[in-house]
């Protein structure tokens, strides 16, 4: 037998680890405060790893926790490789990685390469004088050269008092864009990435991948495009400053570096990207070069999550194999939590719980890599009771509160029924705690077999024990009622999933002995009620 041929074949068909994984997103400020200052930190996260182990997630993605003046809560970095004191120390970071790995949990860091903080020493030098050697590390112009707008509102050009010139910022004025055309900047950035790779991180979520390079001719953008179907969006886009050709080569080079360290995951993020709007295949691959492994899918982050939207997203993945391996997220640190986007009409407590459970089933049984945003596993709704002085999101403040603050999806995790929901020893937390935390906390939900938390655990267990659900193929089955139906299959095994999005009953023709799990399904009449689901073997 030709063993070398055999080995090559096996390697080719072994899917990468992230095809069968679940990623859990942690917003470090809000997970667990170990120091009593009201802000979460790395030691806090370390103390909760057993919770994540019990939940059986495979990897955690942490939002940035490096030195920052926190104008954009860590997305404005002033030292790429130094943990911000508010989150702890670099020693804590090493410990976090090591402890996660000891428990079999992979660790994904957030890479913010488009911009730094205005407090970064590079920018301080760059803006200090026209002759400074780092002058060209950022994007400077004598006058406002064009109509480019910041994603966060207003002109993308800000005057610097020291030289009277203007610098470009895709996001806040306190987040100046790096000039990635400059090879020195690129080399510095790659050094940073290398540092993390040496630490052993398992992958990166690459922030705002479409904004790295701008048109060097500085030509005007077309009039601002307002998203047509994204009613609840928090972002507007200035499309002509996005997706410049140089982005791709930069990302392929980055991937070459990452590839030297083995099987790492590179996730590309940019708002509004998802299979429905498409447009990112070139970030994945072009000719013989490869870039990101997957895109973070925004399809389900802006609107009410109804049958139509979910079907479109699944269908778009199915129709476009060049979109790469599917991913799904229901919430993130930038958008309204999905539990507050279940329906336009007001739902009862039961309906809310049922639809939350049904969408969790969708997330965890559809083909693709699921992202669970911390707190979603408790069914946390968006926090909306802010008084103006409690709002922290600079974007909302800068826009006179005319955009919904992102603070509402970033409030502290609810651990138990003690002070500050066990998040902190302090009663002064950086964002308020949900008032009804005692109903929602991990402690309370652990004791209730029907809780959202126990539901997530049950479905994750089902998934973890089923290679069909983890890596099986998908067939979307057309329905003429209010349900979504699909089949997962692998090596002759089949699992069917039906989710009823509407009020009308959906009759299901099945042998009840084959049911793996269900909710709101009447075993006698075999009718699936509103927001019910049934999972069964074929
Ligand atoms: C992040 C936001 C951040 C922005 C600027 C986005 O993609 O998710 O939280 O404000 O990038 O870094
Ligand atoms: Mg840029």
XYZ file of C-alpha atoms and ligand atoms in Angstrom:
551
model
C 0.000 0.000 0.000
C 1.192 3.513 -0.759
C 1.174 5.085 2.674
C 2.361 8.521 1.689
C -0.501 8.893 -0.748
C -2.907 7.696 1.927
C -1.624 10.204 4.484
C -1.920 13.104 2.105
C -5.484 12.140 1.364
C -6.385 11.987 5.058
C -4.830 15.377 5.738
C -6.781 16.883 2.889
C -10.122 15.684 4.143
C -9.652 16.419 7.847
C -11.634 19.581 8.461
C -9.928 22.328 10.450
C -10.814 22.526 14.157
C -13.103 25.484 13.686
C -15.509 23.582 11.433
C -16.821 21.706 14.431
C -16.322 24.348 17.113
C -18.385 26.866 19.017
C -16.930 30.286 19.702
C -17.978 32.266 22.750
C -17.434 36.016 22.629
C -16.372 37.759 25.828
C -16.483 41.496 26.299
C -13.772 41.695 28.964
C -15.072 44.850 30.642
C -18.300 43.076 31.448
C -17.525 39.466 32.212
C -16.153 39.357 35.740
C -14.462 41.955 37.898
C -11.875 40.444 40.250
C -10.563 43.705 41.687
C -13.713 45.512 42.788
C -13.314 48.537 40.517
C -16.560 47.822 38.688
C -14.860 46.829 35.429
C -14.214 43.259 34.328
C -10.653 41.968 33.957
C -8.563 39.012 32.836
C -8.315 37.401 36.263
C -12.090 37.593 36.385
C -12.318 35.717 33.099
C -9.845 33.108 34.343
C -12.051 32.559 37.388
C -15.001 31.745 35.117
C -13.356 29.294 32.756
C -14.994 26.328 34.439
C -18.355 27.822 33.584
C -17.281 27.874 29.937
C -15.976 24.347 30.201
C -19.349 23.255 31.516
C -21.036 25.082 28.678
C -18.709 23.130 26.348
C -17.662 25.977 24.122
C -14.445 25.306 22.215
C -12.936 28.751 21.926
C -13.269 32.220 23.346
C -12.852 35.433 21.408
C -11.949 38.365 23.615
C -12.587 41.936 22.603
C -9.395 44.046 22.890
C -7.882 44.441 26.356
C -4.706 46.352 25.578
C -3.568 49.778 26.742
C -6.149 52.268 25.724
C -7.679 55.565 26.799
C -10.969 53.661 26.317
C -12.613 56.189 24.038
C -13.820 53.152 22.095
C -13.316 50.721 24.972
C -10.186 49.070 23.710
C -10.672 49.509 19.976
C -8.425 52.547 20.413
C -5.093 50.998 21.308
C -2.185 52.984 22.703
C 0.139 49.998 23.168
C -0.510 46.863 21.140
C 1.293 44.401 23.370
C 0.657 45.775 26.838
C -2.446 44.662 28.726
C -4.296 47.713 29.995
C -3.939 48.051 33.768
C -7.706 48.035 34.084
C -7.717 44.450 32.790
C -4.635 43.332 34.727
C -1.136 42.611 33.489
C 0.656 40.734 30.740
C 1.249 38.013 33.303
C -2.528 37.618 33.556
C -2.701 37.342 29.775
C -0.106 34.556 29.768
C -2.003 32.844 32.553
C -5.273 33.182 30.696
C -3.856 31.550 27.573
C -2.192 28.799 29.557
C -5.227 28.065 31.705
C -7.538 28.023 28.695
C -5.238 25.638 26.887
C -5.021 23.468 29.970
C -8.789 23.151 29.837
C -8.880 22.554 26.092
C -10.310 25.987 25.296
C -8.814 27.881 22.387
C -8.165 31.620 22.598
C -8.846 34.176 19.901
C -7.624 37.752 20.167
C -9.009 40.830 18.482
C -6.598 42.595 16.128
C -7.258 46.258 15.505
C -4.907 47.174 12.672
C -6.701 49.941 10.809
C -6.126 52.551 13.484
C -4.527 53.226 16.815
C -5.553 55.508 19.606
C -4.566 59.145 19.235
C -2.676 58.492 22.492
C -0.443 55.901 20.854
C 3.186 57.132 20.969
C 3.333 56.619 17.195
C 0.564 59.147 16.676
C 1.916 61.529 19.285
C 5.215 61.541 17.406
C 3.564 61.653 14.007
C 1.476 64.669 14.874
C 4.286 66.507 16.669
C 5.804 68.082 13.539
C 5.835 67.870 9.755
C 9.418 66.680 9.906
C 8.922 63.903 12.418
C 10.224 60.554 11.110
C 6.860 58.992 11.918
C 4.915 61.701 10.086
C 4.014 59.290 7.317
C 2.774 56.607 9.718
C -0.707 58.138 9.585
C -2.752 59.714 6.796
C -2.118 63.468 6.707
C -3.414 66.192 4.385
C -2.875 69.958 4.371
C -6.572 70.644 3.816
C -9.696 68.517 3.998
C -9.225 66.899 0.594
C -12.579 65.269 -0.029
C -16.025 64.372 1.305
C -15.049 61.202 3.158
C -17.135 60.604 6.237
C -16.415 58.739 9.411
C -18.473 55.600 10.057
C -19.239 57.157 13.418
C -20.565 60.366 11.850
C -19.152 63.661 10.591
C -16.126 64.319 8.439
C -13.407 61.676 8.486
C -10.782 64.452 8.608
C -9.767 66.047 11.867
C -7.516 69.028 12.295
C -4.437 68.556 14.434
C -3.575 71.732 16.317
C 0.207 71.155 16.363
C 0.717 71.365 12.600
C -2.648 72.639 11.406
C -2.951 69.638 9.081
C -5.730 67.088 8.937
C -5.570 63.357 9.684
C -7.934 60.687 8.466
C -10.034 58.575 10.830
C -12.500 55.906 9.707
C -13.981 55.820 13.196
C -13.672 58.359 16.035
C -11.289 61.336 15.790
C -9.486 59.641 18.683
C -8.843 56.661 16.364
C -6.505 57.926 13.609
C -6.035 55.522 10.679
C -2.571 54.076 10.275
C -0.926 54.554 6.904
C -0.554 50.902 6.041
C 0.990 51.795 2.683
C 4.110 52.640 4.654
C 6.299 49.499 4.840
C 7.638 50.543 8.252
C 4.128 50.575 9.665
C 3.327 47.228 8.122
C 6.516 45.754 9.589
C 5.657 47.069 13.070
C 2.140 45.693 12.842
C 3.418 42.298 11.737
C 5.766 42.293 14.721
C 2.729 42.714 16.957
C 0.958 39.797 15.314
C 4.092 37.736 15.638
C 4.227 38.475 19.355
C 0.738 37.035 19.841
C 1.494 34.030 17.691
C 4.550 33.316 19.826
C 2.299 33.461 22.885
C 0.268 30.664 21.370
C -3.058 32.311 20.597
C -5.236 30.173 18.365
C -6.541 32.817 16.059
C -7.575 36.376 15.503
C -10.679 38.327 14.816
C -9.500 41.008 12.432
C -11.309 44.259 13.101
C -12.753 46.324 10.266
C -10.906 44.497 7.479
C -12.361 46.579 4.703
C -11.079 49.899 5.983
C -7.296 49.311 5.977
C -6.459 51.224 2.804
C -8.023 54.247 1.193
C -7.842 55.549 -2.349
C -4.378 57.176 -2.660
C -5.857 59.709 -5.093
C -8.277 60.751 -2.348
C -11.215 60.901 -4.717
C -14.625 61.867 -3.381
C -17.001 59.220 -2.172
C -20.396 58.775 -3.732
C -23.221 60.228 -1.675
C -23.682 58.386 1.583
C -25.540 55.159 1.100
C -28.190 54.477 3.659
C -28.764 50.766 4.217
C -32.082 49.789 2.696
C -33.134 46.813 4.759
C -31.085 47.384 7.879
C -33.631 49.162 9.999
C -31.892 48.721 13.299
C -28.394 49.366 12.052
C -25.969 51.381 14.062
C -23.576 51.849 11.184
C -23.759 53.871 8.022
C -21.228 53.254 5.338
C -19.096 55.326 3.057
C -18.501 52.640 0.551
C -15.791 54.197 -1.591
C -13.242 54.151 1.212
C -13.870 50.441 1.721
C -12.401 47.344 0.121
C -9.518 49.061 -1.596
C -7.472 46.566 -3.612
C -4.453 46.913 -1.320
C -6.506 45.440 1.532
C -6.315 42.038 -0.048
C -2.563 41.783 -0.447
C -2.077 43.045 3.072
C -4.348 40.340 4.442
C -2.766 37.598 2.310
C 0.628 38.632 3.664
C -0.761 38.555 7.178
C -2.132 35.086 6.558
C 1.268 33.907 5.292
C 2.733 34.954 8.609
C -0.042 33.289 10.593
C 0.260 30.096 8.559
C 3.784 29.637 9.844
C 2.234 28.858 13.201
C -0.072 26.039 12.159
C -3.808 25.726 12.208
C -4.887 29.181 13.340
C -8.226 30.766 12.628
C -8.420 34.171 10.993
C -11.871 35.753 11.189
C -12.602 38.824 9.112
C -14.924 41.446 10.502
C -16.554 44.305 8.840
C -19.995 45.647 9.405
C -22.799 44.550 7.109
C -20.869 41.614 5.718
C -22.789 38.425 5.555
C -23.815 36.011 2.847
C -26.855 38.110 1.967
C -24.776 41.110 0.983
C -21.801 38.942 -0.039
C -18.798 40.848 -1.324
C -15.953 39.350 0.672
C -14.822 36.308 -1.278
C -11.636 38.058 -2.300
C -10.733 38.405 1.367
C -10.868 34.614 1.618
C -8.859 33.715 -1.403
C -7.601 34.955 -4.706
C -5.603 32.978 -7.213
C -3.002 31.111 -5.170
C -3.220 33.364 -2.126
C -5.418 32.973 0.912
C -6.573 35.463 3.492
C -9.215 35.191 6.159
C -10.655 31.758 6.877
C -14.172 32.942 7.552
C -16.175 36.111 7.740
C -18.084 37.173 10.830
C -21.667 37.105 9.584
C -23.726 40.248 10.215
C -26.864 39.029 8.419
C -28.801 38.392 11.607
C -27.495 41.308 13.647
C -29.539 44.244 12.421
C -33.152 43.265 12.023
C -35.965 41.325 13.544
C -34.941 37.704 13.095
C -37.808 36.253 11.103
C -38.233 33.320 8.786
C -37.485 35.318 5.706
C -34.190 36.719 6.972
C -32.926 33.400 8.310
C -33.900 31.560 5.128
C -32.154 34.126 2.978
C -28.985 33.808 4.998
C -28.936 29.997 4.881
C -29.772 30.024 1.197
C -27.044 32.508 0.403
C -24.437 30.281 2.060
C -25.779 27.284 0.177
C -25.772 29.051 -3.178
C -22.296 30.498 -2.825
C -19.749 27.885 -1.909
C -17.073 30.510 -2.567
C -18.309 32.397 0.500
C -16.333 29.894 2.556
C -17.396 28.000 5.633
C -20.646 29.426 7.045
C -20.710 31.311 10.320
C -23.616 32.661 12.312
C -24.005 35.126 15.145
C -27.187 36.372 16.761
C -25.646 39.179 18.841
C -22.392 41.061 19.235
C -20.884 43.934 21.194
C -21.999 46.415 18.503
C -25.627 45.535 17.873
C -28.888 45.149 19.751
C -28.985 41.816 21.559
C -31.083 39.336 19.589
C -33.546 38.770 22.424
C -34.644 42.348 21.789
C -35.042 41.671 18.068
C -37.447 38.744 18.174
C -40.565 40.422 16.905
C -42.105 43.776 16.049
C -45.146 42.983 18.169
C -44.779 42.626 21.914
C -44.292 39.004 22.901
C -45.367 37.349 26.140
C -42.760 36.001 28.531
C -43.367 32.473 27.227
C -43.227 33.505 23.594
C -39.975 35.336 24.231
C -38.475 32.276 25.912
C -39.668 29.980 23.149
C -38.342 32.075 20.323
C -35.047 32.578 22.144
C -34.742 28.811 22.498
C -35.734 28.209 18.904
C -33.079 30.594 17.596
C -30.463 28.984 19.826
C -31.407 25.671 18.209
C -30.969 27.266 14.821
C -27.559 28.699 15.746
C -26.312 25.380 17.088
C -27.742 22.953 14.550
C -27.323 24.764 11.258
C -24.173 24.025 9.271
C -21.564 26.557 10.273
C -19.476 27.993 13.047
C -21.691 29.528 15.745
C -20.662 32.570 17.784
C -22.367 32.917 21.153
C -22.167 36.407 22.619
C -21.749 36.297 26.408
C -25.087 36.605 28.168
C -27.073 35.367 25.184
C -27.001 31.956 26.817
C -29.011 33.573 29.643
C -31.451 35.152 27.220
C -30.284 38.636 28.219
C -32.263 41.337 26.453
C -30.750 44.658 25.444
C -30.469 46.968 28.445
C -32.477 50.071 27.638
C -33.026 51.899 30.923
C -30.037 54.211 30.722
C -30.155 57.701 32.052
C -28.045 60.019 29.913
C -25.271 60.196 32.492
C -24.948 56.404 32.462
C -24.137 56.257 28.751
C -20.484 55.470 28.048
C -20.354 54.749 24.312
C -18.491 57.674 22.736
C -20.225 57.096 19.447
C -23.638 57.704 21.013
C -22.362 60.653 23.029
C -20.642 62.233 20.024
C -23.896 61.955 18.078
C -25.953 63.561 20.832
C -27.585 60.210 21.604
C -29.249 60.123 18.203
C -27.862 56.640 17.579
C -28.790 53.840 19.981
C -25.927 53.440 22.414
C -23.920 50.240 22.146
C -23.797 50.130 25.937
C -27.099 48.267 25.940
C -25.519 45.032 24.749
C -22.402 45.461 26.883
C -23.816 45.442 30.413
C -22.291 43.106 33.015
C -22.738 39.363 32.976
C -25.210 38.174 35.588
C -23.565 35.478 37.684
C -25.537 35.207 40.875
C -28.089 36.888 43.091
C -25.708 38.848 45.284
C -24.582 42.457 44.975
C -24.013 43.532 41.366
C -25.139 40.089 40.211
C -21.824 38.630 41.329
C -20.099 40.541 38.565
C -18.231 42.791 40.985
C -17.773 43.410 44.690
C -18.552 47.027 43.981
C -22.029 48.414 43.566
C -20.603 50.982 41.151
C -20.248 48.992 37.973
C -19.143 50.677 34.736
C -22.535 50.019 33.191
C -25.718 49.295 35.109
C -26.845 45.788 35.968
C -30.154 44.453 34.651
C -32.705 45.218 37.328
C -34.274 41.765 37.246
C -30.874 40.054 37.461
C -32.122 37.644 40.061
C -34.472 36.108 37.497
C -31.791 35.945 34.840
C -28.593 35.050 36.691
C -26.573 31.911 36.085
C -27.282 30.869 39.677
C -31.048 31.076 39.201
C -31.061 29.516 35.764
C -28.916 26.580 36.822
C -31.698 25.485 39.135
C -34.439 25.670 36.531
C -34.417 22.747 34.083
C -36.377 24.844 31.587
C -34.128 27.863 31.710
C -32.501 29.372 28.652
C -29.092 28.469 30.107
C -29.994 24.803 30.523
C -31.453 24.874 27.057
C -28.171 26.122 25.581
C -26.317 23.430 27.529
C -28.661 20.724 26.288
C -28.396 21.752 22.646
C -24.631 22.207 22.867
C -24.382 18.720 24.360
C -26.502 17.353 21.550
C -24.227 19.036 19.059
C -21.024 18.009 20.813
C -22.105 14.373 20.718
C -23.164 14.420 17.092
C -20.700 14.610 14.275
C -23.683 15.046 11.914
C -24.560 18.306 13.656
C -20.960 19.434 13.850
C -19.675 18.713 10.409
C -22.512 17.180 8.405
C -23.704 18.642 5.149
C -26.864 20.706 4.951
C -29.965 20.491 2.840
C -32.507 23.260 3.178
C -35.955 21.786 2.597
C -38.562 24.077 1.103
C -41.706 24.606 3.155
C -44.975 26.295 2.295
C -45.820 27.157 5.903
C -44.178 29.361 8.537
C -41.399 26.926 9.319
C -37.802 26.490 8.347
C -36.805 22.901 7.808
C -33.380 21.468 7.121
C -31.521 18.227 7.130
C -27.961 17.624 8.300
C -26.367 14.473 6.974
C -23.096 12.596 7.053
C -22.094 8.996 6.324
C -25.679 7.796 5.976
C -26.908 9.454 9.206
C -29.496 12.201 9.039
C -30.861 14.737 11.482
C -33.828 16.950 10.692
C -34.604 20.282 12.312
C -37.873 22.178 12.029
C -38.370 25.655 13.479
C -41.803 27.261 13.452
C -41.534 31.042 13.114
C -45.264 31.720 12.757
C -48.558 31.411 14.662
C -50.046 28.732 12.417
C -49.493 25.163 13.546
C -47.039 23.137 11.500
C -47.918 19.436 11.240
C -44.814 17.253 11.275
C -44.816 13.777 9.854
C -42.401 11.889 12.075
C -42.003 8.876 14.287
C -41.990 10.317 17.794
C -39.399 7.722 18.824
C -36.914 9.556 16.616
C -37.162 12.873 18.446
C -33.875 14.049 19.898
C -35.336 17.185 21.388
C -38.324 19.461 20.983
C -40.136 22.408 22.472
C -43.718 23.472 21.916
C -44.306 20.311 19.925
C -47.521 18.390 20.631
C -46.642 14.703 20.698
C -50.287 13.621 20.246
C -51.306 15.809 17.342
C -47.722 16.073 16.032
C -48.246 19.779 15.586
C -45.436 22.233 16.064
C -46.678 25.380 17.773
C -45.450 28.929 17.397
C -41.703 29.306 18.058
C -41.458 25.589 18.736
C -38.794 23.332 17.291
C -38.249 19.667 16.808
C -34.980 17.869 16.173
C -35.217 14.258 15.041
C -33.282 11.554 13.307
C -34.204 10.332 9.838
C -15.767 47.064 16.305
C -16.363 48.225 17.031
C -15.367 49.343 16.973
C -14.913 49.630 15.539
C -13.698 50.467 15.511
C -15.709 47.573 14.884
O -15.624 46.658 13.933
O -16.534 45.896 16.415
O -16.691 47.913 18.344
O -15.961 50.491 17.493
O -14.616 48.458 14.853
O -12.566 49.770 15.917
Mg -7.880 52.805 7.021
